[in-house]
Amino acid sequence: MAAAAQIVEGMGADIVDVNMGCPVPKIAKHNAGCSLMREPAHAASVIRAMTSAVKIPVTVKMRAGWDATEINAPDLAKRIEDAGAAAVAVHGRTAAQSYTGSSDWDLIARVASGLSIPVFGSGDCIEASQMVERMQSGVSGVLVGRGALRNPFIFEQASALMSGRPVRAITHEERGRFLLEYIELLQNERLGESAGFRHVAPGMGARPVSSEFPVSGESRGPARGHDKWVINKLRALNSWYTKGIDNGSHLRVRINAAESIPHLREIIEDFFLAPVSQ
Ligand SMILES: Cc1cc2nc3c(=O)[nH]c(=O)nc-3n(C[C@H](O)[C@H](O)[C@H](O)COP(=O)(O)O)c2cc1C
């Protein structure tokens, strides 16, 4: 882990964040992710080795604990602070809960009150008002996951609430323009990225970026390479983004059926930007 942190630092990263929060069995069964929380002394020694090996801050994300019988975030977070971590983020569910139940913000508040380093809370900030409310738990900040996927404007809205400004209503058109901008951003993503940043299967060698991710074209045929990757990213966002929108399920089905980027843009423009017939 210390060597991995040095590689990340060498790549120019600003921080190294250690994920002790992932509950997914294929990660956790390899002594990674949340299973590290089950060995607090080992976890702390990993963080100590990392903080000694790099100059950039080492931060840790964790859950409440492994399961209801092993809730140890307050103790582990303290050990991690003593090991030199710069900040800790806590998702107040156990690994066993995955996404069931709710995030325990009393526990998060307990972690925050026991530490001197910044503690960030995570879990169930779906509305901007919840972000503001949870800032009262003594945390230095809140992390927003699913709420941002449903409504990327949540940060602007929370910031308005925090400073006493009225919350701006987001128009249908803005939501559409956001998706179009996201597509453009993804189309430009990874171009010119150095090979060192990508995972390469053993024995495959590094292929030049251009052959792996050809620049998006305007072809109407089924997307391949980078275009396919862009479409898949949109599909992944789509399942969250269309929740709570009028006719959202219809849009979801149409986006899932899009076979090319021009087709995808057409669907979005048609749904969000076309003049409403009277
Ligand atoms: C699509 C998705 C990807 C996530 N990826 C990560 C990750 O890479 N590392 C991490 O520590 N947590 C990750 N999380 C967990 C979130 O950071 C967060 O702790 C959790 O979703 C609870 O917060 P929420 O209720 O605001 O979604 C992810 C969550 C989602 C929904």
Short mmCIF file of C-alpha atoms and ligand atoms in Angstrom, two decimals:
data_model
loop_
_atom_site.label_atom_id
_atom_site.label_comp_id
_atom_site.label_asym_id
_atom_site.label_seq_id
_atom_site.Cartn_x
_atom_site.Cartn_y
_atom_site.Cartn_z
CA MET A 1 0.00 0.00 0.00
CA ALA A 2 2.87 2.39 0.79
CA ALA A 3 4.37 1.69 -2.64
CA ALA A 4 0.98 2.22 -4.28
CA ALA A 5 0.66 5.56 -2.47
CA GLN A 6 4.09 6.58 -3.84
CA ILE A 7 2.97 5.72 -7.38
CA VAL A 8 -0.18 7.81 -6.93
CA GLU A 9 1.91 10.69 -5.57
CA GLY A 10 4.30 10.34 -8.53
CA MET A 11 1.36 10.71 -10.91
CA GLY A 12 0.71 14.15 -9.45
CA ALA A 13 -2.31 13.35 -7.28
CA ASP A 14 -3.19 15.87 -4.56
CA ILE A 15 -4.24 13.23 -2.01
CA VAL A 16 -4.43 9.46 -1.60
CA ASP A 17 -7.80 8.26 -0.34
CA VAL A 18 -7.96 4.74 1.10
CA ASN A 19 -11.33 3.11 0.56
CA MET A 20 -12.26 1.09 3.67
CA GLY A 21 -15.93 1.53 2.84
CA CYS A 22 -16.50 -0.79 -0.11
CA PRO A 23 -18.87 -3.62 0.92
CA VAL A 24 -18.91 -5.40 -2.47
CA PRO A 25 -18.04 -9.08 -1.78
CA LYS A 26 -15.54 -9.40 -4.66
CA ILE A 27 -13.51 -6.57 -3.02
CA ALA A 28 -14.17 -7.28 0.65
CA LYS A 29 -13.29 -11.00 0.41
CA HIS A 30 -9.74 -10.08 -0.65
CA ASN A 31 -9.04 -8.24 2.62
CA ALA A 32 -9.72 -4.95 0.87
CA GLY A 33 -12.52 -2.41 1.12
CA CYS A 34 -14.61 -2.66 4.27
CA SER A 35 -12.97 -5.88 5.48
CA LEU A 36 -9.97 -3.76 6.53
CA MET A 37 -12.25 -2.34 9.24
CA ARG A 38 -12.30 -5.80 10.83
CA GLU A 39 -8.56 -5.55 11.56
CA PRO A 40 -8.20 -2.10 13.14
CA ALA A 41 -4.54 -2.51 14.18
CA HIS A 42 -3.58 -3.69 10.70
CA ALA A 43 -5.61 -0.91 9.07
CA ALA A 44 -3.85 1.69 11.22
CA SER A 45 -0.43 0.22 10.39
CA VAL A 46 -1.26 0.44 6.66
CA ILE A 47 -2.14 4.12 7.07
CA ARG A 48 1.01 4.77 9.11
CA ALA A 49 3.18 3.18 6.40
CA MET A 50 1.43 5.26 3.74
CA THR A 51 1.67 8.57 5.59
CA SER A 52 5.39 7.95 6.13
CA ALA A 53 5.92 7.11 2.47
CA VAL A 54 4.32 10.20 0.86
CA LYS A 55 4.17 13.96 1.38
CA ILE A 56 0.60 14.39 0.09
CA PRO A 57 -2.30 13.94 2.55
CA VAL A 58 -3.59 10.41 3.12
CA THR A 59 -7.34 10.28 3.80
CA VAL A 60 -9.62 7.36 4.63
CA LYS A 61 -13.22 6.55 3.75
CA MET A 62 -14.94 4.01 5.99
CA ARG A 63 -18.36 2.71 6.96
CA ALA A 64 -19.90 2.47 10.45
CA GLY A 65 -18.36 -1.00 10.74
CA TRP A 66 -18.60 -4.49 9.33
CA ASP A 67 -22.05 -5.39 10.71
CA ALA A 68 -24.36 -4.55 13.63
CA THR A 69 -22.11 -6.51 16.02
CA GLU A 70 -18.91 -4.80 14.80
CA ILE A 71 -19.60 -1.07 14.73
CA ASN A 72 -16.14 0.37 15.28
CA ALA A 73 -15.90 3.59 13.25
CA PRO A 74 -15.24 5.81 16.33
CA ASP A 75 -12.35 3.64 17.52
CA LEU A 76 -10.89 2.96 14.06
CA ALA A 77 -11.11 6.62 13.03
CA LYS A 78 -9.14 7.59 16.16
CA ARG A 79 -6.44 5.00 15.38
CA ILE A 80 -6.30 6.30 11.84
CA GLU A 81 -5.92 9.88 13.04
CA ASP A 82 -3.07 8.74 15.33
CA ALA A 83 -1.48 7.01 12.33
CA GLY A 84 -1.22 10.36 10.54
CA ALA A 85 -4.30 10.51 8.29
CA ALA A 86 -5.31 14.02 7.24
CA ALA A 87 -9.10 13.46 7.16
CA VAL A 88 -11.70 10.73 7.51
CA ALA A 89 -15.05 10.26 5.77
CA VAL A 90 -17.70 7.99 7.32
CA HIS A 91 -20.72 6.45 5.59
CA GLY A 92 -22.98 5.65 8.55
CA ARG A 93 -24.11 2.20 7.36
CA THR A 94 -22.37 -1.10 8.03
CA ALA A 95 -20.98 -3.20 5.18
CA ALA A 96 -23.69 -5.79 5.92
CA GLN A 97 -26.35 -3.13 5.34
CA SER A 98 -24.99 -2.22 1.93
CA TYR A 99 -27.65 0.42 1.05
CA THR A 100 -30.51 -0.84 3.24
CA GLY A 101 -31.69 1.01 6.35
CA SER A 102 -30.33 4.48 6.85
CA SER A 103 -27.02 6.16 7.51
CA ASP A 104 -26.43 6.64 11.25
CA TRP A 105 -25.66 10.34 11.62
CA ASP A 106 -25.49 10.07 15.44
CA LEU A 107 -22.58 7.71 14.97
CA ILE A 108 -20.99 10.06 12.44
CA ALA A 109 -21.36 12.90 14.98
CA ARG A 110 -19.64 10.70 17.58
CA VAL A 111 -16.70 10.11 15.23
CA ALA A 112 -16.46 13.85 14.53
CA SER A 113 -16.48 14.78 18.22
CA GLY A 114 -13.65 12.33 18.99
CA LEU A 115 -11.19 13.55 16.32
CA SER A 116 -9.16 16.70 15.67
CA ILE A 117 -8.75 16.10 11.92
CA PRO A 118 -11.66 16.93 9.57
CA VAL A 119 -14.44 14.33 9.52
CA PHE A 120 -16.86 14.18 6.58
CA GLY A 121 -20.24 12.48 6.86
CA SER A 122 -21.87 10.42 4.15
CA GLY A 123 -25.23 8.86 3.52
CA ASP A 124 -28.73 9.86 2.50
CA CYS A 125 -28.18 13.49 1.51
CA ILE A 126 -30.73 13.39 -1.28
CA GLU A 127 -32.16 16.90 -0.86
CA ALA A 128 -30.14 20.11 -0.46
CA SER A 129 -31.91 20.75 2.86
CA GLN A 130 -30.56 17.42 4.20
CA MET A 131 -27.01 18.51 3.38
CA VAL A 132 -27.49 21.70 5.36
CA GLU A 133 -29.17 19.88 8.25
CA ARG A 134 -26.38 17.32 8.47
CA MET A 135 -23.73 19.99 8.54
CA GLN A 136 -25.03 20.59 12.08
CA SER A 137 -23.66 17.17 13.21
CA GLY A 138 -20.23 18.61 13.94
CA VAL A 139 -18.76 17.37 10.65
CA SER A 140 -16.43 19.45 8.48
CA GLY A 141 -18.43 18.60 5.39
CA VAL A 142 -20.86 16.14 3.86
CA LEU A 143 -20.32 13.83 0.90
CA VAL A 144 -23.14 13.44 -1.59
CA GLY A 145 -23.40 10.31 -3.70
CA ARG A 146 -26.76 9.26 -5.10
CA GLY A 147 -28.31 12.69 -4.52
CA ALA A 148 -25.81 14.22 -6.96
CA LEU A 149 -26.58 11.59 -9.58
CA ARG A 150 -30.29 12.43 -9.34
CA ASN A 151 -29.75 16.16 -9.13
CA PRO A 152 -26.29 17.55 -9.94
CA PHE A 153 -27.60 21.02 -9.03
CA ILE A 154 -27.84 19.94 -5.36
CA PHE A 155 -24.53 21.64 -4.51
CA GLU A 156 -25.64 24.99 -5.91
CA GLN A 157 -28.94 24.62 -4.04
CA ALA A 158 -27.27 23.69 -0.74
CA SER A 159 -24.83 26.56 -1.07
CA ALA A 160 -27.77 28.96 -1.56
CA LEU A 161 -29.52 27.57 1.52
CA MET A 162 -26.35 27.83 3.60
CA SER A 163 -25.94 31.48 2.75
CA GLY A 164 -29.63 32.33 3.17
CA ARG A 165 -30.28 32.90 -0.55
CA PRO A 166 -33.45 31.53 -2.20
CA VAL A 167 -33.06 28.15 -3.87
CA ARG A 168 -33.28 28.51 -7.64
CA ALA A 169 -35.72 26.14 -9.35
CA ILE A 170 -33.96 24.09 -12.03
CA THR A 171 -35.71 24.14 -15.38
CA HIS A 172 -36.38 21.14 -17.58
CA GLU A 173 -34.18 22.73 -20.25
CA GLU A 174 -31.24 23.12 -17.83
CA ARG A 175 -31.47 19.45 -16.94
CA GLY A 176 -31.30 18.60 -20.64
CA ARG A 177 -28.37 20.94 -21.29
CA PHE A 178 -26.54 19.35 -18.38
CA LEU A 179 -26.79 15.93 -20.06
CA LEU A 180 -25.58 17.32 -23.39
CA GLU A 181 -22.59 18.94 -21.65
CA TYR A 182 -21.87 15.71 -19.83
CA ILE A 183 -21.78 13.84 -23.14
CA GLU A 184 -19.31 16.39 -24.52
CA LEU A 185 -17.17 16.14 -21.41
CA LEU A 186 -17.07 12.35 -21.69
CA GLN A 187 -16.25 12.55 -25.39
CA ASN A 188 -13.12 14.55 -24.53
CA GLU A 189 -12.25 12.42 -21.52
CA ARG A 190 -9.06 10.35 -21.60
CA LEU A 191 -7.84 11.83 -24.85
CA GLY A 192 -4.11 12.30 -24.43
CA GLU A 193 -4.14 10.46 -21.12
CA SER A 194 -0.83 8.79 -20.38
CA ALA A 195 -0.84 5.00 -20.57
CA GLY A 196 0.27 4.76 -16.94
CA PHE A 197 -3.16 5.81 -15.71
CA ARG A 198 -5.00 2.88 -17.24
CA HIS A 199 -5.36 -0.66 -15.95
CA VAL A 200 -3.90 -3.10 -18.43
CA ALA A 201 -4.57 -6.82 -18.16
CA PRO A 202 -1.37 -8.84 -17.55
CA GLY A 203 0.30 -9.77 -20.83
CA MET A 204 -1.76 -7.32 -22.89
CA GLY A 205 0.79 -4.48 -22.94
CA ALA A 206 -0.27 -0.86 -23.26
CA ARG A 207 -2.09 0.12 -26.44
CA PRO A 208 -1.95 3.66 -27.71
CA VAL A 209 -4.89 5.72 -26.49
CA SER A 210 -6.11 6.35 -30.02
CA SER A 211 -6.63 2.68 -30.84
CA GLU A 212 -8.35 1.90 -27.56
CA PHE A 213 -10.58 4.95 -27.52
CA PRO A 214 -10.96 6.35 -31.03
CA VAL A 215 -12.16 9.95 -31.08
CA SER A 216 -15.96 10.09 -31.18
CA GLY A 217 -17.24 10.30 -34.71
CA GLU A 218 -20.53 11.42 -36.14
CA SER A 219 -21.32 7.97 -37.52
CA ARG A 220 -24.95 6.85 -37.16
CA GLY A 221 -23.95 3.18 -36.94
CA PRO A 222 -23.77 1.30 -33.62
CA ALA A 223 -21.17 2.94 -31.38
CA ARG A 224 -17.84 1.28 -30.70
CA GLY A 225 -14.74 2.10 -28.65
CA HIS A 226 -14.88 5.43 -26.90
CA ASP A 227 -18.40 6.24 -28.14
CA LYS A 228 -19.68 2.99 -26.65
CA TRP A 229 -18.02 3.91 -23.36
CA VAL A 230 -19.74 7.33 -23.43
CA ILE A 231 -23.13 5.72 -24.10
CA ASN A 232 -22.63 3.27 -21.24
CA LYS A 233 -21.74 6.14 -18.88
CA LEU A 234 -24.97 7.89 -19.89
CA ARG A 235 -26.95 4.71 -19.29
CA ALA A 236 -25.41 4.39 -15.82
CA LEU A 237 -26.32 8.00 -14.95
CA ASN A 238 -29.71 7.65 -16.61
CA SER A 239 -31.10 5.26 -14.01
CA TRP A 240 -30.58 7.94 -11.32
CA TYR A 241 -31.06 11.12 -13.33
CA THR A 242 -34.50 10.24 -14.70
CA LYS A 243 -35.97 9.50 -11.24
CA GLY A 244 -38.65 11.98 -10.22
CA ILE A 245 -38.88 13.56 -13.70
CA ASP A 246 -42.31 13.56 -15.41
CA ASN A 247 -42.24 10.78 -17.97
CA GLY A 248 -38.78 9.77 -16.66
CA SER A 249 -39.36 6.07 -17.27
CA HIS A 250 -40.07 6.76 -20.94
CA LEU A 251 -36.81 8.73 -21.24
CA ARG A 252 -34.93 5.95 -19.43
CA VAL A 253 -36.10 3.35 -21.93
CA ARG A 254 -35.21 5.58 -24.90
CA ILE A 255 -31.71 6.38 -23.60
CA ASN A 256 -31.07 2.70 -22.90
CA ALA A 257 -31.94 1.93 -26.52
CA ALA A 258 -29.66 4.63 -28.05
CA GLU A 259 -27.02 3.14 -30.31
CA SER A 260 -24.95 6.16 -31.25
CA ILE A 261 -24.02 9.52 -29.77
CA PRO A 262 -26.01 11.54 -32.36
CA HIS A 263 -29.02 9.34 -31.54
CA LEU A 264 -28.46 9.91 -27.82
CA ARG A 265 -28.28 13.70 -28.32
CA GLU A 266 -31.43 13.60 -30.42
CA ILE A 267 -33.35 11.78 -27.66
CA ILE A 268 -32.20 14.26 -25.02
CA GLU A 269 -32.94 17.31 -27.20
CA ASP A 270 -36.35 15.90 -28.07
CA PHE A 271 -37.23 15.22 -24.42
CA PHE A 272 -35.84 18.33 -22.74
CA LEU A 273 -35.49 21.02 -25.40
CA ALA A 274 -38.25 20.52 -27.95
CA PRO A 275 -41.01 23.18 -27.71
CA VAL A 276 -44.03 21.78 -25.90
CA SER A 277 -46.99 21.49 -28.33
CA GLN A 278 -50.12 23.30 -27.12
C1 LIG B 1 -22.31 4.99 -8.21
C2 LIG B 1 -21.60 5.06 -6.89
C3 LIG B 1 -20.20 4.92 -6.84
C4 LIG B 1 -19.51 4.98 -5.61
N1 LIG B 1 -18.15 4.84 -5.59
C5 LIG B 1 -17.48 4.97 -4.42
C6 LIG B 1 -16.06 4.91 -4.39
O1 LIG B 1 -15.40 4.70 -5.41
N2 LIG B 1 -15.43 5.05 -3.20
C7 LIG B 1 -16.13 5.28 -2.04
O2 LIG B 1 -15.52 5.42 -0.98
N3 LIG B 1 -17.48 5.32 -2.02
C8 LIG B 1 -18.16 5.19 -3.18
N4 LIG B 1 -19.53 5.24 -3.18
C9 LIG B 1 -20.26 5.39 -1.91
C10 LIG B 1 -20.58 6.85 -1.64
O3 LIG B 1 -19.41 7.60 -1.51
C11 LIG B 1 -21.43 7.06 -0.38
O4 LIG B 1 -20.70 6.78 0.78
C12 LIG B 1 -22.71 6.23 -0.38
O5 LIG B 1 -23.32 6.17 -1.66
C13 LIG B 1 -23.74 6.81 0.61
O6 LIG B 1 -24.02 8.14 0.31
P1 LIG B 1 -25.35 8.61 -0.52
O7 LIG B 1 -26.53 8.21 0.29
O8 LIG B 1 -25.14 10.11 -0.62
O9 LIG B 1 -25.32 7.93 -1.85
C14 LIG B 1 -20.25 5.18 -4.39
C15 LIG B 1 -21.63 5.34 -4.45
C16 LIG B 1 -22.32 5.27 -5.67
C17 LIG B 1 -23.83 5.42 -5.67
#
